[in-house]
Amino acid sequence: MKNTVRTQMSQSVNLTPQLLQSIRLLQLTAPQLEMELLQALERNPMLEADEGDEAGETDAEGVDAAGDDAALEAAAWDELPEPAFTSSSSGGMGADDDGMARIAAGSSSDPRVRLLQELAVTWREADLVLAQWWLDRCDDRGYLEHPLDELLAEGADACGCDKREMDVIRLRLLNGPWPGMAAADPGECLQAQLAQLPDTPERALAARILSDYLALLASHDHAALAKALGSTADDTAAAVALVTSLRPCAVEEPVDAPSAYIVPDVVVRFLGGEWRVALNGRSAPRIRISAHCESALAQAPGDQSVLRGLLDEARWLVRGVAMRNDTLMRTAQVLVERQREFLVRGEEAIAPLTLREVADAIGMHESTVSRITTGKYIQTPRGTFELKRLFAVRLEGAEVSGAAVKAMVKRLIDNEPPHAPLADDTIAGMLERQGVRIARRTVAKYRDQLSIGPARARQRPARKAAA
């Protein structure tokens, strides 16, 4: 191997700790921001709590007044060039890469997205496409929604490959980092998890139980199970304990699971004939620079570099919080304006809306909108929910969102005659007459996501229905 030396010129951007702090503040939820500010108040004497706002809410005018100076700072981190973060990097990122995505965001609430991100490290792109097809056919627990033979034929036709290749990708998912994913039944899911454990006599007995004696295991008849296996009671008990230690499904919870309580960051009310948006001031303490400390520092003789450093840190934190509040308010105002019909009529009126549309409306990058809406909650007359819920994907070939169509499907099923439930084809036809054209299998997909059984499972005799 020959060593060579070459000269290379590249352009890069250094992010200062202050800018990194401003970006990180965008990602903090209301409880995290409260903890961050309380810790800052304890360790920095240049900060003090601002208790001037007794109402506990800050409207749009208040945010504009507080964030005038922060607007210029926002441009510093929102319009950064993308090639690299530090001068030591080699500039390997492409022109279309989002550099700010390197700052860790919270885990996605969709397990399919989290698994695909994990697989993208080692899998080829072509295999990831097939893996995504399989994951789209899995329910929230990781099991296939339809019979395996039917999905193999459908996948081979949709992806332009043979059934064997589709099955190989499914088996790789089944025995991958989330063992049991894309399993056809619970037995296959448990077998996949068991196969990744060390090879021991207990594992061999457990595999026999899962393949041949599930009924005895379900009846908790350990004596009959030991007799059928031809093993001792102790060995059988160890094998049963190994089986019961396995997870019932393959889906893993995100590491940063949400807390048990919700603190809304934004409050929306209908007053004076219009929707008004305000920040929830009670979600985190308000802070400001201590005026008397700043004045005393200005008049202090000698070298006060430590205190001046604390003052600069306090100014950056106050400015960063103002930038966060300004961005959150502007984003919430756009979301409320675009989803007025949803706030008035409910799920069926939610309009298609993407991150790019909101980012263009407020003049920022999509990644900024993604961070400011992740983990942030909005309180409305229709309830409190995450800001992400106000985004909706446009249904292909229609002017409505998939979430709205799902709500329509639920309404039609809720109002159907109990003795004559609507089949998926009938629901698709009724929606088409309303101007929404979707396939029967799309109706079935939405029905499964709503945990609603097929028509034959919902049918009840006319006598019972009348009663």
XYZ file of C-alpha atoms in Angstrom:
467
model
C 0.000 0.000 0.000
C 1.450 3.343 -1.082
C 1.087 6.479 1.033
C 0.420 9.704 -0.838
C 0.020 13.331 0.156
C -2.362 15.644 -1.646
C -3.767 19.123 -1.161
C -7.513 19.614 -1.040
C -9.524 22.810 -0.681
C -12.966 22.685 0.960
C -15.427 25.107 2.468
C -16.949 24.400 5.877
C -18.810 26.052 8.714
C -17.944 25.994 12.410
C -20.925 25.959 14.755
C -20.211 27.788 17.972
C -21.454 26.362 21.273
C -23.985 29.186 21.427
C -25.525 28.266 18.064
C -25.593 24.595 19.027
C -27.398 25.564 22.224
C -29.981 27.538 20.233
C -30.648 24.551 17.983
C -30.880 22.208 20.966
C -33.452 24.435 22.665
C -35.745 23.891 19.683
C -35.871 20.174 20.417
C -36.660 20.391 24.129
C -40.176 19.517 25.254
C -41.944 21.658 27.849
C -40.790 19.563 30.876
C -37.237 19.389 29.500
C -37.134 23.148 28.926
C -38.432 23.784 32.450
C -35.657 21.616 33.911
C -33.052 23.320 31.713
C -34.093 26.812 32.826
C -34.310 25.879 36.516
C -30.782 24.486 36.373
C -29.578 27.648 34.621
C -31.151 29.815 37.335
C -29.325 27.818 40.002
C -25.850 27.903 38.483
C -25.793 31.369 36.836
C -26.152 34.398 39.169
C -26.639 36.666 36.142
C -30.108 35.164 35.550
C -33.299 35.747 37.484
C -36.902 34.585 37.135
C -39.242 36.983 35.360
C -42.595 36.816 37.136
C -44.176 39.773 35.393
C -46.681 37.718 33.321
C -49.312 36.638 35.829
C -51.750 35.446 33.173
C -49.448 32.603 32.292
C -49.885 32.972 28.535
C -48.045 35.009 25.926
C -49.846 36.022 22.771
C -48.378 36.687 19.351
C -47.755 40.409 20.014
C -45.780 39.646 23.164
C -43.621 37.140 21.343
C -42.964 39.589 18.499
C -41.875 42.258 20.974
C -39.563 39.881 22.817
C -38.179 38.274 19.714
C -37.240 41.282 17.568
C -33.551 40.941 18.402
C -33.775 37.156 18.151
C -34.995 37.273 14.552
C -31.554 38.170 13.235
C -29.958 35.426 15.330
C -32.433 32.878 13.976
C -31.089 33.418 10.485
C -27.624 32.528 11.723
C -28.546 28.920 12.442
C -31.488 28.413 10.111
C -29.700 29.435 6.919
C -26.380 27.715 7.544
C -24.671 26.159 4.511
C -25.038 22.400 4.404
C -21.630 20.898 3.429
C -20.091 20.304 6.862
C -20.149 21.359 10.472
C -16.530 21.635 11.453
C -13.371 22.558 9.634
C -11.921 19.153 10.529
C -14.530 17.315 8.484
C -13.664 16.122 5.016
C -16.719 17.579 3.331
C -18.143 14.170 2.500
C -21.744 15.298 2.794
C -23.674 15.860 -0.407
C -25.172 19.162 -1.416
C -28.703 17.943 -0.600
C -27.847 16.591 2.876
C -29.336 18.309 5.900
C -26.405 19.064 8.171
C -28.580 20.003 11.125
C -30.032 16.488 11.096
C -26.727 15.396 12.670
C -27.909 16.938 15.925
C -29.892 14.153 17.539
C -33.652 14.484 17.436
C -36.142 12.357 19.362
C -36.981 8.869 18.164
C -39.860 8.531 15.742
C -43.142 7.331 17.157
C -43.491 4.972 14.175
C -41.628 1.693 14.842
C -41.299 1.033 11.100
C -39.332 4.259 10.664
C -37.052 3.442 13.591
C -36.334 -0.045 12.232
C -35.640 1.223 8.701
C -33.212 3.805 10.098
C -31.414 1.021 11.918
C -31.301 -1.227 8.854
C -30.071 1.580 6.582
C -26.629 1.296 8.185
C -25.937 -2.183 6.759
C -28.631 -2.994 4.172
C -28.501 -2.189 0.476
C -30.925 0.423 -0.828
C -32.727 -2.099 -3.058
C -33.280 -4.401 -0.068
C -34.528 -1.492 2.025
C -37.257 -0.835 -0.549
C -38.524 -4.413 -0.205
C -38.182 -4.234 3.576
C -40.280 -1.085 3.617
C -42.962 -2.873 1.576
C -43.111 -5.660 4.174
C -43.178 -3.224 7.090
C -46.093 -1.366 5.507
C -48.017 -4.672 5.645
C -47.334 -5.137 9.377
C -49.600 -3.997 12.189
C -48.476 -1.988 15.207
C -47.213 -5.151 16.937
C -45.096 -6.264 13.983
C -47.331 -9.093 12.688
C -48.367 -9.421 9.045
C -51.860 -8.054 8.451
C -52.782 -10.634 5.794
C -51.905 -14.294 5.015
C -48.297 -14.848 3.971
C -49.065 -16.526 0.619
C -51.324 -13.656 -0.379
C -48.700 -11.064 0.531
C -45.926 -12.926 -1.293
C -47.925 -12.879 -4.515
C -48.918 -9.236 -4.056
C -45.357 -8.164 -3.199
C -43.781 -9.963 -6.142
C -46.227 -8.258 -8.485
C -45.867 -4.795 -6.894
C -42.066 -4.801 -6.548
C -41.249 -6.567 -9.815
C -39.372 -9.520 -8.322
C -40.041 -13.189 -7.633
C -41.644 -14.618 -4.513
C -38.381 -16.179 -3.343
C -36.643 -12.799 -3.174
C -39.592 -11.308 -1.285
C -39.522 -14.178 1.200
C -35.754 -13.820 1.715
C -36.206 -10.161 2.713
C -39.027 -11.122 5.093
C -36.853 -13.787 6.705
C -34.057 -11.241 7.136
C -36.528 -8.961 8.914
C -37.810 -11.901 10.956
C -34.307 -12.760 12.180
C -32.891 -9.238 12.143
C -32.221 -6.705 14.892
C -35.877 -6.856 15.955
C -36.391 -10.639 15.969
C -39.941 -11.623 15.107
C -40.672 -8.603 12.896
C -42.971 -9.443 9.934
C -43.942 -12.752 11.567
C -47.018 -14.525 10.238
C -48.181 -15.610 13.729
C -47.064 -15.443 17.383
C -45.410 -18.848 17.164
C -43.095 -17.699 14.378
C -42.335 -14.479 16.297
C -41.335 -16.399 19.428
C -39.287 -18.905 17.421
C -37.305 -16.058 15.836
C -36.530 -14.559 19.252
C -35.602 -17.968 20.622
C -33.196 -18.610 17.739
C -31.063 -15.623 18.783
C -30.494 -16.952 22.308
C -27.436 -19.085 23.221
C -27.680 -22.767 22.283
C -28.587 -24.603 25.509
C -30.674 -27.693 26.393
C -33.391 -25.359 27.699
C -33.558 -23.592 24.331
C -33.951 -26.917 22.514
C -36.846 -27.890 24.784
C -38.403 -24.431 24.383
C -38.229 -24.752 20.579
C -40.065 -28.113 20.772
C -42.735 -26.554 22.980
C -43.320 -23.715 20.530
C -43.487 -26.017 17.513
C -45.535 -28.924 18.903
C -46.999 -28.261 22.348
C -48.384 -24.728 22.427
C -51.785 -26.007 23.618
C -50.220 -27.681 26.668
C -48.217 -24.553 27.376
C -51.363 -22.420 27.211
C -53.162 -24.762 29.636
C -50.269 -24.491 32.150
C -50.244 -28.294 32.508
C -46.527 -28.668 33.192
C -46.833 -32.335 34.183
C -48.434 -33.272 30.862
C -45.920 -31.080 29.058
C -42.975 -32.847 30.755
C -44.451 -36.226 29.865
C -44.932 -35.228 26.209
C -41.391 -33.876 25.997
C -39.942 -36.875 27.817
C -37.983 -34.582 30.162
C -37.804 -33.948 33.902
C -40.032 -31.454 35.683
C -37.084 -29.133 36.380
C -35.925 -29.079 32.770
C -39.488 -28.464 31.588
C -39.918 -25.617 34.081
C -36.665 -24.018 32.842
C -37.823 -24.287 29.213
C -41.241 -22.793 30.062
C -39.534 -19.934 31.912
C -37.409 -19.294 28.827
C -40.508 -19.127 26.619
C -42.362 -16.787 28.964
C -39.358 -14.452 29.070
C -39.771 -13.720 25.344
C -41.646 -10.655 24.141
C -45.190 -11.173 22.798
C -44.361 -8.984 19.790
C -41.287 -7.726 17.962
C -41.902 -3.974 18.175
C -39.525 -2.192 20.508
C -40.469 0.973 22.368
C -38.355 4.073 21.645
C -35.593 4.843 24.111
C -36.950 8.326 24.736
C -40.488 7.187 25.577
C -42.803 10.095 26.380
C -43.610 10.951 29.977
C -46.927 9.983 31.539
C -48.236 13.564 31.590
C -48.578 16.208 28.899
C -47.845 19.917 29.258
C -49.195 21.957 26.312
C -46.737 24.415 24.808
C -49.393 26.309 22.825
C -52.993 27.195 23.706
C -55.609 27.900 21.007
C -58.955 29.557 21.705
C -61.811 30.832 19.531
C -62.426 34.421 20.669
C -64.045 37.318 18.885
C -64.836 35.260 15.807
C -61.236 34.163 15.189
C -58.732 31.573 16.368
C -56.145 33.018 18.755
C -52.806 31.357 19.445
C -50.826 31.915 22.634
C -47.802 30.314 24.251
C -48.414 28.557 27.546
C -46.259 30.593 29.934
C -46.883 28.098 32.736
C -45.015 25.353 30.886
C -41.598 26.832 31.801
C -40.275 29.682 33.965
C -39.509 32.957 32.249
C -35.968 34.229 32.721
C -34.160 37.531 32.196
C -30.776 39.141 32.839
C -30.458 40.395 36.394
C -30.268 44.177 36.005
C -28.480 44.902 39.278
C -25.877 42.158 38.659
C -25.203 43.500 35.160
C -24.862 47.049 36.508
C -22.541 45.932 39.318
C -20.365 44.005 36.872
C -20.042 47.078 34.611
C -18.723 49.135 37.524
C -16.524 46.429 39.086
C -12.748 47.112 38.909
C -10.134 44.559 37.898
C -10.377 41.428 35.786
C -13.883 39.961 35.939
C -13.553 37.495 33.046
C -15.418 34.700 34.854
C -18.433 36.867 35.614
C -18.390 38.340 32.111
C -18.410 34.805 30.730
C -21.471 34.022 32.864
C -23.136 37.198 31.574
C -22.492 36.205 27.947
C -23.835 32.729 28.656
C -26.970 34.217 30.225
C -27.524 36.512 27.243
C -27.238 33.612 24.803
C -29.682 31.519 26.817
C -32.259 34.317 27.018
C -31.837 34.981 23.288
C -32.094 31.262 22.485
C -35.321 30.883 24.465
C -36.758 33.939 22.686
C -35.815 32.415 19.313
C -37.455 29.124 20.312
C -40.664 30.852 21.429
C -40.776 32.978 18.276
C -40.327 29.939 16.015
C -42.904 27.922 17.967
C -45.458 30.718 17.815
C -45.029 31.314 14.088
C -45.251 27.603 13.347
C -48.364 27.181 15.504
C -50.038 30.156 13.824
C -49.495 28.636 10.371
C -50.763 25.234 11.519
C -53.914 26.715 13.084
C -54.558 28.880 10.026
C -54.224 25.915 7.622
C -56.263 23.535 9.821
C -59.181 25.793 10.770
C -61.702 23.342 9.348
C -60.213 20.547 11.445
C -60.644 22.630 14.613
C -64.280 23.332 13.675
C -65.491 20.052 12.149
C -63.049 17.410 13.345
C -60.933 14.646 11.792
C -62.812 14.470 8.490
C -61.851 18.061 7.679
C -58.093 17.809 8.301
C -56.347 19.216 5.233
C -53.200 17.840 3.566
C -50.194 19.668 5.006
C -46.461 18.933 4.845
C -43.360 20.163 6.644
C -42.159 21.874 3.469
C -45.350 23.957 3.173
C -45.065 25.193 6.760
C -41.320 25.807 6.364
C -41.938 27.911 3.259
C -44.647 29.881 5.070
C -42.381 30.864 7.990
C -39.181 31.136 5.921
C -37.201 28.385 7.625
C -35.777 24.947 6.889
C -37.888 21.787 7.092
C -35.604 20.372 9.774
C -36.328 23.403 11.963
C -40.079 22.854 11.623
C -39.627 19.159 12.370
C -37.708 19.872 15.572
C -40.027 22.589 16.833
C -43.118 20.380 16.363
C -41.689 17.110 17.743
C -42.758 16.548 21.328
C -44.642 19.888 21.475
C -48.354 19.841 22.320
C -51.195 22.189 21.465
C -54.325 22.655 23.580
C -57.473 23.222 21.522
C -61.245 22.988 22.084
C -60.979 19.536 20.484
C -58.410 18.317 22.994
C -54.671 18.393 23.557
C -52.459 16.648 21.011
C -49.011 16.816 19.453
C -48.375 19.474 16.822
C -47.294 16.700 14.452
C -50.928 15.588 14.286
C -51.806 18.728 12.321
C -49.647 17.462 9.449
C -51.363 15.083 7.028
C -50.247 13.319 3.854
C -52.273 14.005 0.730
C -54.098 10.937 -0.571
C -52.847 10.096 -4.047
C -55.255 11.286 -6.710
C -57.445 13.238 -4.250
C -57.622 16.628 -2.561
C -58.078 15.165 0.917
C -55.662 13.660 3.434
C -55.366 10.039 4.446
C -56.302 10.939 8.042
C -59.547 12.519 6.825
C -60.425 9.438 4.775
C -59.738 7.201 7.787
C -62.170 9.308 9.821
C -64.773 8.965 7.036
C -64.367 5.186 7.066
C -64.887 5.127 10.834
C -68.012 7.296 10.582
C -69.562 5.059 7.909
C -68.886 1.937 9.987
C -70.212 3.545 13.174
C -73.484 4.420 11.412
C -73.963 1.121 9.540
C -76.949 -1.169 10.302
C -75.768 -3.801 12.831
C -77.520 -6.634 10.962
C -76.144 -5.503 7.549
C -72.580 -4.192 8.006
C -70.862 -2.476 5.101
C -68.282 -4.436 3.138
C -65.008 -2.774 2.143
C -66.122 -2.553 -1.501
C -69.353 -0.827 -0.439
C -67.479 1.696 1.703
C -65.120 2.443 -1.198
C -68.143 3.028 -3.448
C -69.812 5.354 -0.943
C -66.620 7.397 -0.603
C -66.290 7.592 -4.397
C -69.761 9.145 -4.563
C -68.442 11.786 -2.152
C -65.518 12.504 -4.484
C -62.915 10.366 -2.702
C -61.596 7.532 -4.868
C -59.717 4.831 -2.957
C -59.200 1.104 -3.491
C -60.875 -1.619 -1.442
C -57.576 -2.672 0.121
C -57.018 0.926 1.274
C -60.340 0.758 3.106
C -59.251 -2.564 4.628
C -55.931 -1.030 5.681
C -57.625 1.909 7.419
C -60.148 -0.443 9.044
C -57.319 -2.580 10.440
C -55.561 0.515 11.760
C -58.795 1.422 13.569
C -58.945 -2.112 15.059
C -62.275 -2.779 13.334
C -63.029 -6.290 12.085
C -64.346 -7.214 8.619
C -68.048 -7.105 7.772
C -68.700 -10.750 8.645
C -67.231 -10.220 12.130
C -69.405 -7.126 12.730
C -72.671 -8.696 11.634
C -75.304 -9.315 14.304
C -78.762 -10.900 13.997
C -81.631 -8.489 13.452
C -83.318 -9.550 16.711
C -80.214 -8.773 18.813
C -79.697 -5.522 16.938
C -83.251 -4.425 17.735
C -82.769 -5.312 21.402
